[in-house]
Amino acid sequence: MDEPPCKQDLSSSHVVGLSLCNSAPLLWRSEDLRSLRSQGLVGALLGSLPRTPRQNVRLGRPLLLLPEEERLLSERHAAAALPPADQDAEGAELVQEAEQQRSYEEQSVLALEDRKSALLQAMTSSHTSESGSVDEAQRQRLDALDQSFTFPRSALAVQLSTARAGLTHCPESRAFLQADWPIRAQAGPHCQARYQVFRDLRGRGFYLTSAGKFGGDFLVYPGDPLRFHAHFIAVCLSADEPVCLLDLLSVARLGSNVKKTVLLCSPAGGGVLYTSLQWSGMI
Amino acid sequence: MAEQNMTDTGEKFFSEILSPSELFAARSRSHKIPVRGQKDFFPNDSEEQRQRLEQSLEEHWSLISEERVERLGNLVQATWIPNEQTVELQSPAGKFWQTMGFSANGKQHLLPEEALYLMECGNVQVFHRGLPLSIQDGYERFLSSSTVTLQQYQVFAHLKRLGYVVHRFDPSSEPSSYARQLNLPPSRDRGGKQLKRKRSASPAPTTTSRLTSQTETQEDSTADRMEEDKSRHEENEDKKCRKSDMMTSPATPETQTAAQSPAEKDKGGRTWWMMDAREDQSDHQPASGSSRWHFGSISFPDLGSSERRPSRLAPPDPSLLPGSLAVGVCDVAPWRGRINLRKVKEQRREERRSHRWNINNDREVRRCRNWAEYRELQARRQEKRKGGPAHLWNREVTPLHNPREQIPTADLLEKIRVTESTSLVEGASRLKGSDKWRICFNVYQPDTVADFKKSNPGKPHSRMCVCSFNDPVPDLRAIKLLAFSSGDIQVVCAVVDHGDISFYTFKDFQIPTDVFP
């Protein structure tokens, strides 16, 4: 069988589907998250993890993008809007009911088979001798099971979808996904500085996440955050912006407490100027 | 045929919908999360690191892409009602009903953020127009600025996952600190029952004439009781040898009460509740259960003034007394003998002084030949008494404190203090509310879940205000507003930063005065 065409150009031209929630860009489909990670963008998970929803250590979908990540995707034409909910889905209710009925029938069959095999296993493990009579007894019990077995409706396994159903077509068909994601304007020179620093560092192969807790703009990882600790706290400043010395002291102190180097980043010329802060004694 | 196969598989490649066999197989899924190992410091291009990275990533994707599968019997069915912005339950609620949801129109409802959280936990399946909603639909429909924003929902879900009970904050239903001090019953609007006030003789609030007739009956019964109590009181009074007073006819108490001013008569026999009822007739009775005490009409017996000298106090209305306590007539004569003693003492002392001491007996005064010398003598004496030079003490601006006078150190420090210490809520009632800084949630401790009652949740552990790291730090005005609207419960600012939540709180602090008096 031929390989499906989508898989071949997955990492190169995969278009990621975004949807807005309260003006925040969210990713919902697992494949979109995978493709995003392969582009070196991490994002932040917001939802409960389906397997263990009552804990905060590991979270699940949706994934929230930094404004810089969103802008980067827009510039690369790698993001598109997911279609909104289908308002007039006539007949969808009937389709869904029919599908649930079909699922129920299939699951009943599977449940019966499962029960039979469990029974068989129990019987063969207990009766090791007397093969003749065992077969008779087995057949009788299996027949009884066939007749008396019922699969209650309440035992039907049902899926609670994370992403909206119907969006799971191959994203390569750009005709399906609507127009390219627009670049949403971010006001302020600080945002501009942030984006330039983000783009530069990403271009050098670093992974970046948000660093509000550390008093900076980004946390800079040398590799994937799953496997490495962050090395830098990046603080973005415009080149001509005056900085209070006390602010520098506080951010340097914070950095030394968490064992990360503070990086002052300013876009200048075509690139970005980096200054690292290091606490040293009198020389 | 082959092409059709290809498109089919192409479509199904990114499908997240599980087949029935996959759904069935989901019963035997593990419920454990793999533990993350230690991280590396620096990436080198070693095979080992690459393998570990791949393994971590695969683990990550398998967890992330797992879909929620639940037995239909374990799911509570519900419908989303966009007009009311609530979720109405169609099948009976489960264990979560103890801390979440509310009843309205005979049906069980959930708030949108509660419904979304329960959807994420796999307890509730919400339908809209006959179709089940996905988690994405839930986020997009339930979260908005009119219900709960995405950031607020993040904080809500974070706390709920830790086990806290989180309710929306309603500023109008919080009792003021004064109401709490008086322990007034809270007014309940949500179809709650009115608290029954304990009344023994409670009249129906009808016409005034009926009330007066009841007053008379009240007084008669009071009189009866006074007779009974009088005999009891007699035994007590034996010691005080006031038999003569007691021997007066039973008619006296009645006449006493009758002789009192009409205003007092009203209060002596009647209960406060009756006054209340009459007042409420004329005024518009509030729907809530709060009672109004009209202090102008409640009289306290006047024992001290010399105009009226009643020797007896009528017993209070039994409805004001706890339980079956019965109090008799009170003879006030012995008590009156003990008041106003101080004044007498003062008078005596002054009399003594003026009688004994004649200023002409002072030798120095006799030496003065004229008024000027006498005035100088007085000035000198005053100086000596005060112990300080005249030019300091005889002007408008005098020193703060005479060193010869005794004073505790704390009071002295109080005298020289320039700034006044103030509390956080001072002046906060004058501030107007702001849209930006609002308290969103009440948070109750997880260990109270077992006895938690939605109708009477009690005092919350803290209140949440949600903001983000991009917002400015709350200024003093905002903090004052938050502290004031919260009452005596601490306000915690939950700062949301792209998935990370940090909690900060500002606490009132008193600089200790290190003083040993």
mmCIF file of C-alpha atoms in Angstrom, chain A residues 1-7 10 14 19-22 24 26 28-31 33-35 37-38 44-62 64-67 82-89 92-94 96 99-100 102-104 106-107 110-112 114 151-172 194 210-213 221-229 231, chain B residues 5-6 9-24 26-27 29-44 49 52-54 56-75 117-127 129-137 139-141 143-145 148-151 153-154 157-162 469-470 497-502 504:
data_model
loop_
_atom_site.group_PDB
_atom_site.id
_atom_site.type_symbol
_atom_site.label_atom_id
_atom_site.label_comp_id
_atom_site.label_asym_id
_atom_site.label_seq_id
_atom_site.Cartn_x
_atom_site.Cartn_y
_atom_site.Cartn_z
ATOM 1 C CA MET A 1 0.000 0.000 0.000
ATOM 2 C CA ASP A 2 1.292 3.411 -0.833
ATOM 3 C CA GLU A 3 2.119 5.788 1.918
ATOM 4 C CA PRO A 4 -0.494 8.437 2.424
ATOM 5 C CA PRO A 5 0.643 11.615 0.690
ATOM 6 C CA CYS A 6 0.250 13.786 3.776
ATOM 7 C CA LYS A 7 2.959 12.066 5.757
ATOM 8 C CA LEU A 10 4.605 16.678 7.144
ATOM 9 C CA HIS A 14 2.341 21.285 7.558
ATOM 10 C CA SER A 19 -8.612 28.745 16.884
ATOM 11 C CA LEU A 20 -9.203 31.790 19.023
ATOM 12 C CA CYS A 21 -10.635 31.603 22.496
ATOM 13 C CA ASN A 22 -10.972 34.962 24.248
ATOM 14 C CA ALA A 24 -5.896 33.705 22.708
ATOM 15 C CA LEU A 26 -5.078 27.741 20.839
ATOM 16 C CA TRP A 28 -6.354 21.525 19.600
ATOM 17 C CA ARG A 29 -5.259 18.657 17.363
ATOM 18 C CA SER A 30 -2.453 16.332 18.419
ATOM 19 C CA GLU A 31 -0.837 16.372 14.978
ATOM 20 C CA LEU A 33 1.109 20.009 18.395
ATOM 21 C CA ARG A 34 3.604 17.511 16.998
ATOM 22 C CA SER A 35 4.288 19.604 13.967
ATOM 23 C CA ARG A 37 7.284 20.997 18.233
ATOM 24 C CA SER A 38 9.192 19.846 15.187
ATOM 25 C CA ALA A 44 2.105 26.017 26.927
ATOM 26 C CA LEU A 45 -0.487 23.346 27.716
ATOM 27 C CA LEU A 46 -3.591 24.559 29.503
ATOM 28 C CA GLY A 47 -6.126 21.774 29.862
ATOM 29 C CA SER A 48 -6.529 18.710 32.049
ATOM 30 C CA LEU A 49 -4.724 15.568 31.019
ATOM 31 C CA PRO A 50 -7.364 12.977 30.037
ATOM 32 C CA ARG A 51 -5.620 10.113 31.785
ATOM 33 C CA THR A 52 -5.296 11.869 35.160
ATOM 34 C CA PRO A 53 -7.383 15.025 35.183
ATOM 35 C CA ARG A 54 -7.014 15.903 38.866
ATOM 36 C CA GLN A 55 -3.383 16.962 38.999
ATOM 37 C CA ASN A 56 -1.411 19.994 37.905
ATOM 38 C CA VAL A 57 1.983 18.481 37.150
ATOM 39 C CA ARG A 58 1.203 17.432 33.597
ATOM 40 C CA LEU A 59 -1.455 19.204 31.641
ATOM 41 C CA GLY A 60 -3.124 18.353 28.351
ATOM 42 C CA ARG A 61 -4.591 20.062 25.312
ATOM 43 C CA PRO A 62 -5.236 22.871 24.347
ATOM 44 C CA LEU A 64 -1.493 28.205 24.073
ATOM 45 C CA LEU A 65 0.958 30.065 21.852
ATOM 46 C CA LEU A 66 3.125 33.008 22.814
ATOM 47 C CA PRO A 67 2.343 36.082 20.727
ATOM 48 C CA LEU A 82 -9.800 26.227 12.043
ATOM 49 C CA PRO A 83 -13.331 26.484 10.685
ATOM 50 C CA PRO A 84 -15.858 27.569 13.270
ATOM 51 C CA ALA A 85 -18.596 25.337 14.617
ATOM 52 C CA ASP A 86 -21.092 24.262 12.026
ATOM 53 C CA GLN A 87 -24.172 26.261 12.858
ATOM 54 C CA ASP A 88 -26.778 24.496 10.767
ATOM 55 C CA ALA A 89 -25.787 20.861 10.895
ATOM 56 C CA ALA A 92 -26.040 15.623 12.037
ATOM 57 C CA GLU A 93 -28.021 14.496 15.030
ATOM 58 C CA LEU A 94 -29.395 11.510 13.153
ATOM 59 C CA GLN A 96 -24.540 10.778 15.324
ATOM 60 C CA GLU A 99 -23.068 6.001 14.616
ATOM 61 C CA GLN A 100 -23.650 5.445 18.298
ATOM 62 C CA ARG A 102 -23.380 0.999 15.231
ATOM 63 C CA SER A 103 -20.774 1.424 17.934
ATOM 64 C CA TYR A 104 -23.103 -0.214 20.437
ATOM 65 C CA GLU A 106 -19.927 -3.658 17.569
ATOM 66 C CA GLN A 107 -19.078 -3.288 21.224
ATOM 67 C CA LEU A 110 -16.652 -7.559 21.226
ATOM 68 C CA ALA A 111 -17.889 -7.832 24.807
ATOM 69 C CA LEU A 112 -19.402 -11.239 24.147
ATOM 70 C CA ASP A 114 -14.218 -11.118 25.439
ATOM 71 C CA PHE A 151 -24.561 -5.750 26.822
ATOM 72 C CA PRO A 152 -26.182 -2.966 28.803
ATOM 73 C CA ARG A 153 -26.403 0.437 27.197
ATOM 74 C CA SER A 154 -24.787 2.013 30.215
ATOM 75 C CA ALA A 155 -21.646 -0.022 29.607
ATOM 76 C CA LEU A 156 -21.200 1.471 26.161
ATOM 77 C CA ALA A 157 -17.862 3.219 25.869
ATOM 78 C CA VAL A 158 -18.251 6.717 24.539
ATOM 79 C CA GLN A 159 -15.617 9.213 23.424
ATOM 80 C CA LEU A 160 -15.527 12.801 24.693
ATOM 81 C CA SER A 161 -13.632 14.501 21.905
ATOM 82 C CA THR A 162 -11.031 17.069 22.704
ATOM 83 C CA ALA A 163 -10.928 18.731 19.309
ATOM 84 C CA ARG A 164 -14.101 19.506 17.461
ATOM 85 C CA ALA A 165 -15.247 16.555 15.408
ATOM 86 C CA GLY A 166 -14.962 16.923 11.671
ATOM 87 C CA LEU A 167 -11.688 18.809 11.717
ATOM 88 C CA THR A 168 -9.592 15.770 11.365
ATOM 89 C CA HIS A 169 -9.116 15.824 7.634
ATOM 90 C CA CYS A 170 -5.673 15.964 6.215
ATOM 91 C CA PRO A 171 -4.444 19.505 6.760
ATOM 92 C CA GLU A 172 -2.623 19.459 3.487
ATOM 93 C CA ARG A 194 10.537 40.889 21.998
ATOM 94 C CA SER A 210 7.609 32.414 28.796
ATOM 95 C CA ALA A 211 9.485 33.622 31.881
ATOM 96 C CA GLY A 212 7.095 35.795 33.868
ATOM 97 C CA LYS A 213 7.881 33.931 37.064
ATOM 98 C CA TYR A 221 16.771 26.355 26.581
ATOM 99 C CA PRO A 222 19.709 24.882 24.664
ATOM 100 C CA GLY A 223 17.536 21.973 23.535
ATOM 101 C CA ASP A 224 14.036 20.611 23.985
ATOM 102 C CA PRO A 225 12.635 21.694 27.367
ATOM 103 C CA LEU A 226 11.615 18.088 28.059
ATOM 104 C CA ARG A 227 15.233 17.084 28.376
ATOM 105 C CA PHE A 228 17.232 20.186 29.272
ATOM 106 C CA HIS A 229 17.241 22.942 31.851
ATOM 107 C CA HIS A 231 20.386 28.404 30.691
ATOM 108 C CA ASN B 5 -8.337 3.586 -0.200
ATOM 109 C CA MET B 6 -5.623 6.192 -0.219
ATOM 110 C CA THR B 9 -6.425 6.414 4.895
ATOM 111 C CA GLY B 10 -5.335 9.986 4.201
ATOM 112 C CA GLU B 11 -8.407 11.277 5.937
ATOM 113 C CA LYS B 12 -8.179 8.856 8.770
ATOM 114 C CA PHE B 13 -4.522 9.642 9.316
ATOM 115 C CA PHE B 14 -5.213 12.717 11.337
ATOM 116 C CA SER B 15 -8.493 11.457 12.701
ATOM 117 C CA GLU B 16 -8.923 11.639 16.379
ATOM 118 C CA ILE B 17 -12.173 9.758 16.418
ATOM 119 C CA LEU B 18 -11.815 6.305 17.927
ATOM 120 C CA SER B 19 -13.348 3.245 16.332
ATOM 121 C CA PRO B 20 -15.675 1.071 18.396
ATOM 122 C CA SER B 21 -12.976 -1.513 18.863
ATOM 123 C CA GLU B 22 -10.590 1.146 20.116
ATOM 124 C CA LEU B 23 -13.291 2.429 22.429
ATOM 125 C CA PHE B 24 -13.817 -1.056 23.788
ATOM 126 C CA ALA B 26 -9.829 1.617 26.195
ATOM 127 C CA ARG B 27 -11.227 -0.138 29.234
ATOM 128 C CA ARG B 29 -5.870 1.513 29.737
ATOM 129 C CA SER B 30 -3.343 2.247 32.388
ATOM 130 C CA HIS B 31 -4.093 5.165 34.670
ATOM 131 C CA LYS B 32 -0.535 5.983 35.599
ATOM 132 C CA ILE B 33 1.696 8.683 34.264
ATOM 133 C CA PRO B 34 5.294 7.748 33.547
ATOM 134 C CA VAL B 35 7.734 9.488 35.829
ATOM 135 C CA ARG B 36 10.086 11.966 34.179
ATOM 136 C CA GLY B 37 13.750 11.263 34.640
ATOM 137 C CA GLN B 38 16.505 13.726 35.363
ATOM 138 C CA LYS B 39 17.288 16.353 32.800
ATOM 139 C CA ASP B 40 20.625 16.770 31.070
ATOM 140 C CA PHE B 41 22.615 19.934 31.336
ATOM 141 C CA PHE B 42 24.049 20.573 27.918
ATOM 142 C CA PRO B 43 23.195 19.061 24.555
ATOM 143 C CA ASN B 44 25.980 17.151 22.937
ATOM 144 C CA GLN B 49 20.747 11.910 24.541
ATOM 145 C CA ARG B 52 16.262 9.704 25.625
ATOM 146 C CA LEU B 53 14.803 12.743 23.948
ATOM 147 C CA GLU B 54 12.870 10.581 21.535
ATOM 148 C CA SER B 56 10.446 11.472 26.305
ATOM 149 C CA LEU B 57 8.752 12.924 23.272
ATOM 150 C CA GLU B 58 6.957 9.693 22.438
ATOM 151 C CA GLU B 59 5.722 9.420 25.996
ATOM 152 C CA HIS B 60 4.591 13.012 25.806
ATOM 153 C CA TRP B 61 2.672 12.542 22.579
ATOM 154 C CA SER B 62 0.996 9.366 23.703
ATOM 155 C CA LEU B 63 -0.288 11.130 26.803
ATOM 156 C CA ILE B 64 -1.342 14.259 24.943
ATOM 157 C CA SER B 65 -3.126 12.500 22.111
ATOM 158 C CA GLU B 66 -5.065 10.124 24.326
ATOM 159 C CA GLU B 67 -8.768 10.786 24.049
ATOM 160 C CA ARG B 68 -11.280 10.631 26.870
ATOM 161 C CA VAL B 69 -13.322 7.433 26.869
ATOM 162 C CA GLU B 70 -16.035 6.901 29.469
ATOM 163 C CA ARG B 71 -18.828 4.431 30.102
ATOM 164 C CA LEU B 72 -22.173 5.923 29.168
ATOM 165 C CA GLY B 73 -23.505 5.010 32.601
ATOM 166 C CA ASN B 74 -20.815 7.090 34.323
ATOM 167 C CA LEU B 75 -21.622 10.228 32.376
ATOM 168 C CA TYR B 117 -14.141 21.467 34.337
ATOM 169 C CA LEU B 118 -16.389 18.413 34.738
ATOM 170 C CA MET B 119 -16.220 17.815 31.005
ATOM 171 C CA GLU B 120 -12.439 17.810 31.225
ATOM 172 C CA CYS B 121 -12.626 15.329 34.105
ATOM 173 C CA GLY B 122 -14.893 13.070 32.089
ATOM 174 C CA ASN B 123 -17.907 13.249 34.378
ATOM 175 C CA VAL B 124 -20.398 15.192 32.302
ATOM 176 C CA GLN B 125 -21.407 15.094 28.649
ATOM 177 C CA VAL B 126 -22.932 18.368 27.483
ATOM 178 C CA PHE B 127 -25.238 18.475 24.479
ATOM 179 C CA ARG B 129 -28.873 21.041 19.663
ATOM 180 C CA GLY B 130 -28.755 17.290 20.070
ATOM 181 C CA LEU B 131 -25.033 16.923 19.441
ATOM 182 C CA PRO B 132 -22.402 16.356 22.113
ATOM 183 C CA LEU B 133 -19.969 19.226 22.611
ATOM 184 C CA SER B 134 -16.245 18.642 22.437
ATOM 185 C CA ILE B 135 -13.817 20.212 24.875
ATOM 186 C CA GLN B 136 -12.920 22.738 22.185
ATOM 187 C CA ASP B 137 -16.573 23.673 21.807
ATOM 188 C CA TYR B 139 -13.845 26.412 25.694
ATOM 189 C CA GLU B 140 -15.139 28.503 22.836
ATOM 190 C CA ARG B 141 -18.750 28.684 23.967
ATOM 191 C CA LEU B 143 -15.689 31.126 28.259
ATOM 192 C CA SER B 144 -16.301 34.759 27.515
ATOM 193 C CA SER B 145 -16.017 38.080 29.262
ATOM 194 C CA VAL B 148 -15.552 33.620 32.970
ATOM 195 C CA THR B 149 -12.535 34.508 30.839
ATOM 196 C CA LEU B 150 -9.882 32.026 29.768
ATOM 197 C CA GLN B 151 -7.404 33.292 32.357
ATOM 198 C CA TYR B 153 -10.875 29.589 34.010
ATOM 199 C CA GLN B 154 -7.219 28.596 34.160
ATOM 200 C CA ALA B 157 -9.349 24.674 37.015
ATOM 201 C CA HIS B 158 -5.933 24.825 38.691
ATOM 202 C CA LEU B 159 -7.518 25.192 42.120
ATOM 203 C CA LYS B 160 -10.221 22.611 41.458
ATOM 204 C CA ARG B 161 -7.623 20.061 40.391
ATOM 205 C CA LEU B 162 -5.863 20.583 43.699
ATOM 206 C CA PHE B 469 2.110 39.400 34.238
ATOM 207 C CA ASN B 470 1.547 41.940 31.504
ATOM 208 C CA ASP B 497 1.553 33.639 32.671
ATOM 209 C CA HIS B 498 0.897 31.369 29.676
ATOM 210 C CA GLY B 499 0.067 28.285 31.625
ATOM 211 C CA ASP B 500 1.970 29.102 34.820
ATOM 212 C CA ILE B 501 0.072 30.495 37.738
ATOM 213 C CA SER B 502 1.705 32.268 40.680
ATOM 214 C CA TYR B 504 0.681 36.619 45.582
#
